[in-house]
Amino acid sequence: MEIGVYGVHFPPFELATGAAAGAEAAGMDFIIYGDQLCFTHPSSLWTPDITDVATLLPTFNAFMDAGPIIAAAAAQTSTIKFHYGVIDAVRRPPSVIAQSLLTLDHATKGRVRLLLANGENKQMKPYGIARKGANEKLSDSLRMVQKFLRTTDPVSDEGIVWKHKDAIVAVHPYGDTPPPVYVAGGGPEVLELIGKYADGWFTYIPGASEDTPERFAEDVATVREHAERAGRDPGSIKISVTMITVLDEDEANLAELREHPFVLWNTMLATPTSATYTRWGLTHPYGENWMFSRDCIPPWISREEALDVCARTPREAIDKVQFVGTSAQVLERLAPYLDLGVIDELSLVNYAELCGVKYMASAGEAIVALLSKVKGIEPATGPGVTTLVTEGLST
């Protein structure tokens, strides 16, 4: 099982690219550089009275383009792999996605993977881009990008939305095989799409699996069944999982973090839809039939609305949506997922680090301790991502 972390997206550029070198030194197998224009949490909550990290970083919405970061980071590293994305299939046509991916394949000397999805409205609606037809565009893009990766000859394909006639992307892959294409998301249509065409499935736990390893196992089985029906080797599809965590080695810190607005907001959003709350017997703050990717535009949400949502978020959901605890406690909760033996790649997001400077050191220790235990190695002594970020922010 490969182990990875999320990279740094904000300036200075040297900090963002240096995160890959730090992750490589810490023994990580891969690093994820996301494709975003704004963060998942409301900008109105990024104030010093809620988190003093805001005094070091004026905005958490300063997402630089992942492509140049990966290209520059590749020149500073030799073994770590790069996850490019999640790239949405709405804002870029398949030919552009394929061209960018193949360019990064050469820049990294074969160390890049694409994460593809139907995208979030927060990257579209404020910028005058319609998300309508996102699922259809994802279906077209996955199939067409795979074609462009496998031939330099003209490609014709009559998709649902994207239509190609003798279209050429003549950049060949760096090595003997093209870079893998994973799909992020869930639901019956997406899982079928992954089984038919994708090289991997990118998902998150515990919220996306409704806090049950059994549901996660069922979804993996569904992907593999669709692959078998399509005449593919079910075992060839990689399962890449991100853990959503609130990790800290200090129990007193954890008690504070459970009531922090950032943790509560994440508790509200990190399920596929609000229907998950209903199945848990809980009431979602935004009611039924609410979906973060479709309905939430964080920069448009006022401070009053955000804090009200946090206040009305059921505390019983905190541990269902994220792994909260010390490295030992989280490892115990993670064990049933690992025991399934189906996870090929494991990464994590730790929201404790956003909640205050006081949490950064112990949260970083918890990350290294947890990933080292999962990987079965002694904690690395090299500069990790957290160390680099903390030093960079202080500078």
Coordinates of N, CA, C and O in Angstrom, one line a residue, residues 38-102:
C38 N -11.2 28.0 -4.9 CA -11.5 28.5 -3.6 C -11.6 27.2 -2.7 O -11.9 26.1 -3.2
F39 N -11.5 27.5 -1.4 CA -11.5 26.4 -0.4 C -12.9 25.9 -0.1 O -13.9 26.6 -0.5
T40 N -13.0 24.8 0.6 CA -14.4 24.3 1.0 C -15.0 25.0 2.1 O -16.3 24.8 2.3
H41 N -14.3 25.8 2.9 CA -14.9 26.5 4.0 C -15.1 28.0 3.7 O -14.4 28.5 2.8
P42 N -16.1 28.6 4.3 CA -16.4 30.0 3.9 C -15.2 30.9 4.2 O -14.6 30.8 5.3
S43 N -15.0 31.8 3.3 CA -14.0 32.8 3.6 C -14.3 33.7 4.8 O -13.3 34.1 5.5
S44 N -15.5 33.8 5.1 CA -15.9 34.6 6.3 C -15.5 34.0 7.6 O -15.5 34.7 8.6
L45 N -15.1 32.7 7.6 CA -14.6 32.1 8.9 C -13.1 32.2 9.0 O -12.5 31.9 10.0
W46 N -12.4 32.7 7.9 CA -10.9 32.8 8.0 C -10.6 34.1 8.6 O -10.1 35.1 8.0
T47 N -10.7 34.2 9.9 CA -10.4 35.4 10.7 C -9.6 35.1 11.9 O -9.8 34.0 12.5
P48 N -8.8 36.0 12.4 CA -7.9 35.6 13.6 C -8.6 35.2 14.8 O -8.1 34.4 15.6
D49 N -9.9 35.7 15.0 CA -10.6 35.3 16.2 C -11.1 33.8 16.2 O -11.4 33.2 17.2
I50 N -11.1 33.2 15.0 CA -11.5 31.8 14.8 C -10.3 31.0 14.6 O -10.2 29.9 15.2
T51 N -9.3 31.4 13.9 CA -8.1 30.7 13.7 C -6.9 31.7 13.6 O -7.0 32.5 12.6
D52 N -5.9 31.6 14.4 CA -4.8 32.6 14.3 C -3.9 32.2 13.1 O -2.9 33.0 12.8
V53 N -4.2 31.1 12.4 CA -3.4 30.8 11.2 C -3.7 31.9 10.2 O -2.9 32.2 9.3
A54 N -4.9 32.6 10.3 CA -5.2 33.7 9.4 C -4.3 34.9 9.6 O -4.2 35.7 8.6
T55 N -3.6 35.0 10.7 CA -2.6 36.1 10.8 C -1.4 35.8 10.0 O -0.6 36.7 9.7
L56 N -1.1 34.5 9.7 CA 0.1 34.1 9.0 C -0.2 34.0 7.5 O 0.6 34.3 6.7
L57 N -1.4 33.5 7.2 CA -1.8 33.3 5.8 C -3.1 34.1 5.6 O -4.2 33.8 6.1
P58 N -3.0 35.3 4.9 CA -4.2 36.2 4.7 C -5.4 35.5 4.1 O -6.5 35.9 4.5
T59 N -5.2 34.5 3.3 CA -6.4 33.8 2.7 C -6.0 32.4 2.4 O -4.9 32.1 2.0
F60 N -7.0 31.5 2.6 CA -6.7 30.1 2.3 C -7.2 29.8 0.9 O -7.2 28.6 0.4
N61 N -7.7 30.8 0.2 CA -8.2 30.6 -1.2 C -7.2 30.8 -2.3 O -7.5 30.7 -3.5
A62 N -5.9 31.1 -1.9 CA -4.9 31.3 -2.9 C -4.3 30.1 -3.5 O -3.2 29.7 -3.3
F63 N -5.2 29.4 -4.3 CA -4.8 28.2 -5.0 C -4.0 28.5 -6.2 O -4.5 29.1 -7.2
M64 N -2.7 28.1 -6.3 CA -2.0 28.2 -7.5 C -2.3 27.0 -8.4 O -2.7 26.0 -7.9
D65 N -2.0 27.1 -9.7 CA -2.3 26.1 -10.6 C -1.4 24.9 -10.3 O -0.2 25.0 -10.2
A66 N -2.0 23.7 -10.2 CA -1.3 22.5 -9.8 C -0.3 22.0 -10.8 O 0.7 21.5 -10.4
G67 N -0.5 22.3 -12.1 CA 0.4 21.8 -13.1 C 1.8 22.3 -13.0 O 2.7 21.5 -12.9
P68 N 2.0 23.6 -13.0 CA 3.3 24.2 -12.8 C 4.0 23.8 -11.5 O 5.2 23.6 -11.5
I69 N 3.2 23.6 -10.4 CA 3.8 23.2 -9.2 C 4.4 21.8 -9.3 O 5.5 21.5 -8.9
I70 N 3.6 20.9 -9.9 CA 4.1 19.5 -10.1 C 5.3 19.5 -11.0 O 6.3 18.8 -10.7
A71 N 5.3 20.2 -12.1 CA 6.5 20.2 -13.0 C 7.7 20.7 -12.2 O 8.8 20.1 -12.4
A72 N 7.6 21.8 -11.4 CA 8.8 22.3 -10.7 C 9.2 21.4 -9.6 O 10.4 21.2 -9.3
A73 N 8.2 20.8 -8.9 CA 8.5 19.9 -7.8 C 9.2 18.6 -8.3 O 10.0 18.0 -7.6
A74 N 8.8 18.2 -9.5 CA 9.4 17.0 -10.0 C 10.9 17.1 -10.2 O 11.7 16.2 -10.1
A75 N 11.3 18.4 -10.5 CA 12.8 18.6 -10.7 C 13.5 18.6 -9.4 O 14.8 18.4 -9.4
Q76 N 12.8 18.7 -8.3 CA 13.5 18.6 -7.0 C 13.4 17.3 -6.3 O 13.9 17.1 -5.2
T77 N 12.8 16.3 -7.0 CA 12.5 15.0 -6.3 C 12.9 13.9 -7.3 O 13.2 14.2 -8.5
S78 N 12.9 12.7 -6.9 CA 13.3 11.6 -7.7 C 12.4 10.4 -7.7 O 12.3 9.6 -8.6
T79 N 11.7 10.2 -6.5 CA 10.9 9.0 -6.4 C 9.5 9.2 -6.1 O 8.6 8.4 -6.5
I80 N 9.1 10.3 -5.5 CA 7.7 10.5 -5.1 C 6.9 10.7 -6.3 O 7.3 11.3 -7.3
K81 N 5.6 10.2 -6.3 CA 4.7 10.3 -7.4 C 3.7 11.4 -7.1 O 3.6 11.9 -6.0
F82 N 3.1 11.9 -8.2 CA 2.2 13.1 -8.1 C 0.8 12.7 -8.5 O 0.6 12.2 -9.6
H83 N -0.2 13.1 -7.7 CA -1.6 13.0 -8.1 C -1.9 14.4 -8.6 O -1.9 15.4 -7.8
Y84 N -2.4 14.5 -9.8 CA -2.7 15.8 -10.5 C -4.3 15.9 -10.4 O -5.0 15.3 -11.2
G85 N -4.7 16.7 -9.5 CA -6.2 16.9 -9.4 C -6.6 16.8 -7.9 O -5.8 16.7 -7.0
V86 N -7.9 16.8 -7.8 CA -8.9 16.4 -8.7 C -9.2 17.5 -9.8 O -9.5 18.6 -9.5
I87 N -9.1 17.1 -11.1 CA -9.4 18.0 -12.2 C -10.8 17.7 -12.6 O -11.2 16.6 -12.8
D88 N -11.6 18.8 -12.7 CA -13.0 18.6 -13.1 C -13.1 18.5 -14.6 O -12.3 19.1 -15.4
A89 N -14.1 17.8 -15.1 CA -14.3 17.6 -16.5 C -15.2 18.6 -17.2 O -15.6 18.5 -18.3
V90 N -15.5 19.7 -16.4 CA -16.4 20.7 -16.9 C -15.6 21.9 -17.5 O -15.9 22.4 -18.6
R91 N -14.6 22.4 -16.8 CA -13.9 23.6 -17.1 C -12.8 23.4 -18.2 O -12.3 24.3 -18.7
R92 N -12.5 22.1 -18.5 CA -11.5 21.8 -19.5 C -12.0 20.7 -20.4 O -12.4 19.7 -19.9
P93 N -11.8 20.9 -21.7 CA -12.2 19.8 -22.6 C -11.2 18.6 -22.5 O -10.1 18.8 -22.1
P94 N -11.6 17.5 -23.0 CA -10.7 16.3 -22.9 C -9.3 16.5 -23.5 O -8.3 16.0 -23.0
S95 N -9.3 17.2 -24.7 CA -8.0 17.4 -25.3 C -7.0 18.2 -24.5 O -5.8 17.9 -24.4
V96 N -7.5 19.2 -23.8 CA -6.6 20.0 -22.9 C -6.2 19.2 -21.7 O -5.0 19.3 -21.3
I97 N -7.1 18.4 -21.1 CA -6.7 17.6 -20.0 C -5.6 16.6 -20.4 O -4.6 16.4 -19.7
A98 N -5.8 16.0 -21.6 CA -4.8 15.0 -22.0 C -3.5 15.7 -22.3 O -2.4 15.1 -22.0
Q99 N -3.5 16.8 -22.9 CA -2.2 17.5 -23.2 C -1.5 17.9 -22.0 O -0.3 17.7 -21.9
S100 N -2.2 18.4 -21.0 CA -1.6 18.8 -19.7 C -1.0 17.6 -19.0 O 0.1 17.6 -18.5
L101 N -1.8 16.5 -19.0 CA -1.4 15.3 -18.3 C -0.1 14.7 -19.0 O 0.8 14.3 -18.3
L102 N -0.1 14.7 -20.3 CA 1.1 14.1 -21.0 C 2.3 15.0 -20.8 O 3.4 14.5 -20.7

